[in-house]
């Protein structure tokens, strides 16, 4: 034993109540290496650990994409790297995983986790970029295209759970909603620039919000701009107070956040470009799987796959959507709205 006094482990943050409620206080979840047993209990209770993300429909996606040693695989939405980790392992030896994500805050952490798995350094190529640019990246790196491509659309649990990203109406934080906070306008700034008709259009087109007109005409109070997530939620509760149930109010609030998120990240135009380029990104016989989380995304995926199939670019497409089993939905409630579609590039 050393004669020198050992440094004390850092004190856990102080918090009120029995369990930590705020993201930064969740010291066990933010240090998974030290608290594995406690964290398994949290997972068994159907929650997602703060700072992580649980891959959805993983066995089904692996069955559809059928990754094999030597394959070139693309994960266009790396997130926490849950799907990527399995793809990377399955294509060894000799395979290459190209992973992209637009999020500059989470991407380096996910890259470090994947590199720590110990696969050859050149089996992994990571780029912070919008997947709308995938065709260009592949033309530069793998001109014959990829054997398989995965896109798991929307936002990660790390983005939702981190109050400073402003994705959740349940946690107070700046009303930001950008996947890349270094680009474009935050949702708070966007709100100051929209006219009521423009806001109504965004709410209707991006989230099918039935109360779009009422919300758009009532939300604007130039004397007190909305700058935080909970201010927006509070304003919406006031505007929608005549709805019969709080569940309906909460659903509308959720849709308003979704619509603003889609607007600030220009999600539909990125998705349309990605879908249009996909056939050219795949090798003949290459496979594609796309997970979507709301009807606006799924409609686009469905129509794009169908029109490329009719043009002969795909030899087969999913006849219907695949959904998580009731067991998966129970153990990971965030999987509940997921819809999976696939396609196979013509030979
Ligand atoms: C649902 S998460 C992916 C989770 C991942 N499959 C996993 O297992 O951890 C979606 C990710 O896609 C990223 N993303 C969304 N739209 C994007 C786009 N247009 N280009 C690149 N990344 C995007 C988000 O930043 C987020 O990290």
Coordinates of C-alpha atoms in Angstrom, one line a residue, residues 74-242:
X74 CA -23.2 3.1 -43.9
X75 CA -24.9 4.3 -40.8
X76 CA -26.2 7.7 -41.9
X77 CA -27.4 8.6 -38.4
X78 CA -24.8 7.4 -35.9
X79 CA -26.4 8.8 -32.7
X80 CA -25.0 6.8 -29.7
X81 CA -23.7 4.1 -32.1
X82 CA -25.9 1.3 -30.9
X83 CA -26.7 0.0 -34.4
X84 CA -23.3 1.0 -35.7
X85 CA -21.5 -1.1 -33.1
X86 CA -23.3 -4.3 -34.3
X87 CA -22.8 -3.4 -38.0
X88 CA -19.1 -2.7 -37.4
X89 CA -18.6 -6.1 -35.7
X90 CA -20.5 -8.0 -38.3
X91 CA -18.5 -6.7 -41.3
X92 CA -15.1 -7.7 -39.8
X93 CA -12.7 -8.8 -41.0
X94 CA -12.1 -6.5 -43.9
X95 CA -15.2 -4.4 -43.7
X96 CA -15.6 -0.6 -43.6
X97 CA -18.3 1.3 -41.6
X98 CA -18.9 4.8 -42.8
X99 CA -20.9 6.7 -40.1
X100 CA -22.3 10.2 -40.4
X101 CA -24.2 12.5 -38.0
X102 CA -24.9 16.2 -38.0
X103 CA -24.5 16.5 -34.2
X104 CA -21.0 18.0 -33.3
X105 CA -21.5 17.4 -29.6
X106 CA -22.4 13.7 -29.5
X107 CA -20.4 12.6 -32.6
X108 CA -16.9 12.6 -31.0
X109 CA -18.2 10.6 -27.9
X110 CA -19.7 8.0 -30.2
X111 CA -16.6 7.8 -32.3
X112 CA -14.5 7.3 -29.1
X113 CA -16.9 4.5 -28.0
X114 CA -16.7 2.7 -31.4
X115 CA -12.9 3.1 -31.6
X116 CA -12.5 1.7 -28.1
X117 CA -14.0 -1.6 -29.4
X118 CA -10.5 -2.3 -30.9
X119 CA -11.4 -2.9 -34.6
X120 CA -8.7 -1.8 -37.1
X121 CA -8.6 2.0 -37.2
X122 CA -9.3 2.0 -41.0
X123 CA -12.4 -0.1 -40.6
X124 CA -14.2 3.1 -39.5
X125 CA -14.8 6.4 -41.2
X126 CA -16.7 9.0 -39.3
X127 CA -17.9 12.3 -40.7
X128 CA -19.9 15.1 -39.1
X129 CA -22.2 16.0 -41.9
X130 CA -25.8 16.1 -43.0
X131 CA -26.8 12.8 -44.7
X132 CA -28.2 14.9 -47.6
X133 CA -24.5 14.9 -48.7
X134 CA -24.0 11.1 -48.5
X135 CA -23.8 10.6 -52.3
X136 CA -20.9 13.0 -52.5
X137 CA -19.0 11.4 -49.6
X138 CA -19.4 7.9 -51.1
X139 CA -18.3 9.1 -54.5
X140 CA -15.1 10.3 -52.9
X141 CA -14.5 7.3 -50.6
X142 CA -16.2 4.2 -52.1
X143 CA -17.1 4.9 -55.8
X144 CA -18.8 1.5 -56.2
X145 CA -21.3 2.3 -53.4
X146 CA -22.2 0.6 -50.2
X147 CA -23.5 -2.9 -49.5
X148 CA -25.9 -1.6 -46.9
X149 CA -27.2 1.7 -45.6
X150 CA -29.1 2.4 -42.4
X151 CA -30.9 5.6 -41.5
X152 CA -32.6 5.9 -38.0
X153 CA -34.3 9.3 -38.4
X154 CA -35.1 11.9 -35.9
X155 CA -33.4 12.7 -32.6
X156 CA -31.4 10.7 -30.1
X157 CA -32.2 10.2 -26.5
X158 CA -29.0 12.1 -25.6
X159 CA -30.4 15.1 -27.5
X160 CA -33.8 14.8 -25.9
X161 CA -32.5 14.4 -22.4
X162 CA -30.0 17.2 -22.3
X163 CA -31.8 20.3 -21.2
X164 CA -29.3 22.7 -22.8
X165 CA -30.3 21.3 -26.3
X166 CA -33.9 22.4 -25.7
X167 CA -35.6 19.4 -27.3
X168 CA -38.1 18.5 -24.5
X169 CA -41.1 20.5 -23.3
X170 CA -40.8 18.7 -20.0
X171 CA -37.4 20.0 -19.0
X172 CA -36.5 23.7 -18.7
X173 CA -33.8 24.9 -21.2
X174 CA -33.2 27.3 -24.0
X175 CA -35.7 26.8 -26.8
X176 CA -33.1 25.6 -29.3
X177 CA -34.0 22.3 -31.0
X178 CA -31.0 22.3 -33.3
X179 CA -29.2 19.0 -33.9
X180 CA -26.2 21.1 -34.9
X181 CA -26.3 24.1 -32.5
X182 CA -23.4 25.7 -34.5
X183 CA -25.6 26.2 -37.6
X184 CA -28.8 28.0 -38.4
X185 CA -31.4 29.6 -36.2
X186 CA -32.6 28.3 -32.8
X187 CA -36.3 27.7 -32.5
X188 CA -36.6 30.8 -30.2
X189 CA -35.0 33.0 -33.0
X190 CA -37.1 31.4 -35.7
X191 CA -40.3 32.2 -33.7
X192 CA -39.4 35.9 -33.7
X193 CA -39.1 35.9 -37.5
X194 CA -42.3 34.0 -38.5
X195 CA -45.6 35.6 -39.3
X196 CA -48.7 33.9 -38.0
X197 CA -49.5 32.4 -41.5
X198 CA -46.0 31.1 -41.8
X199 CA -46.2 29.5 -38.3
X200 CA -49.5 28.0 -39.1
X201 CA -48.1 26.4 -42.3
X202 CA -45.1 24.9 -40.4
X203 CA -47.4 23.5 -37.7
X204 CA -49.8 22.0 -40.3
X205 CA -47.2 20.7 -42.8
X206 CA -44.6 19.4 -40.3
X207 CA -46.9 17.9 -37.6
X208 CA -50.5 17.8 -38.8
X209 CA -51.4 20.0 -35.8
X210 CA -55.2 20.4 -35.8
X211 CA -55.1 23.6 -33.7
X212 CA -52.4 25.2 -36.0
X213 CA -54.5 28.3 -36.8
X214 CA -55.4 29.1 -33.2
X215 CA -51.9 28.5 -31.9
X216 CA -50.3 30.6 -34.7
X217 CA -52.7 33.6 -34.2
X218 CA -52.3 33.6 -30.4
X219 CA -48.6 32.7 -29.8
X220 CA -47.1 36.0 -30.7
X221 CA -46.5 38.5 -27.9
X222 CA -43.7 40.8 -29.2
X223 CA -43.4 42.4 -25.7
X224 CA -42.4 39.0 -24.2
X225 CA -40.6 36.7 -26.6
X226 CA -40.5 33.0 -25.8
X227 CA -37.0 32.0 -25.1
X228 CA -37.2 28.7 -23.1
X229 CA -38.9 25.3 -23.6
X230 CA -41.1 25.7 -20.5
X231 CA -42.2 29.2 -21.5
X232 CA -43.4 27.8 -24.8
X233 CA -45.2 24.9 -23.1
X234 CA -46.8 27.3 -20.6
X235 CA -48.0 29.6 -23.4
X236 CA -49.4 26.7 -25.3
X237 CA -51.3 25.4 -22.2
X238 CA -52.9 28.9 -21.9
X239 CA -53.9 29.0 -25.6
X240 CA -55.3 25.4 -25.5
X241 CA -57.0 25.6 -22.2
X242 CA -60.4 25.0 -23.7

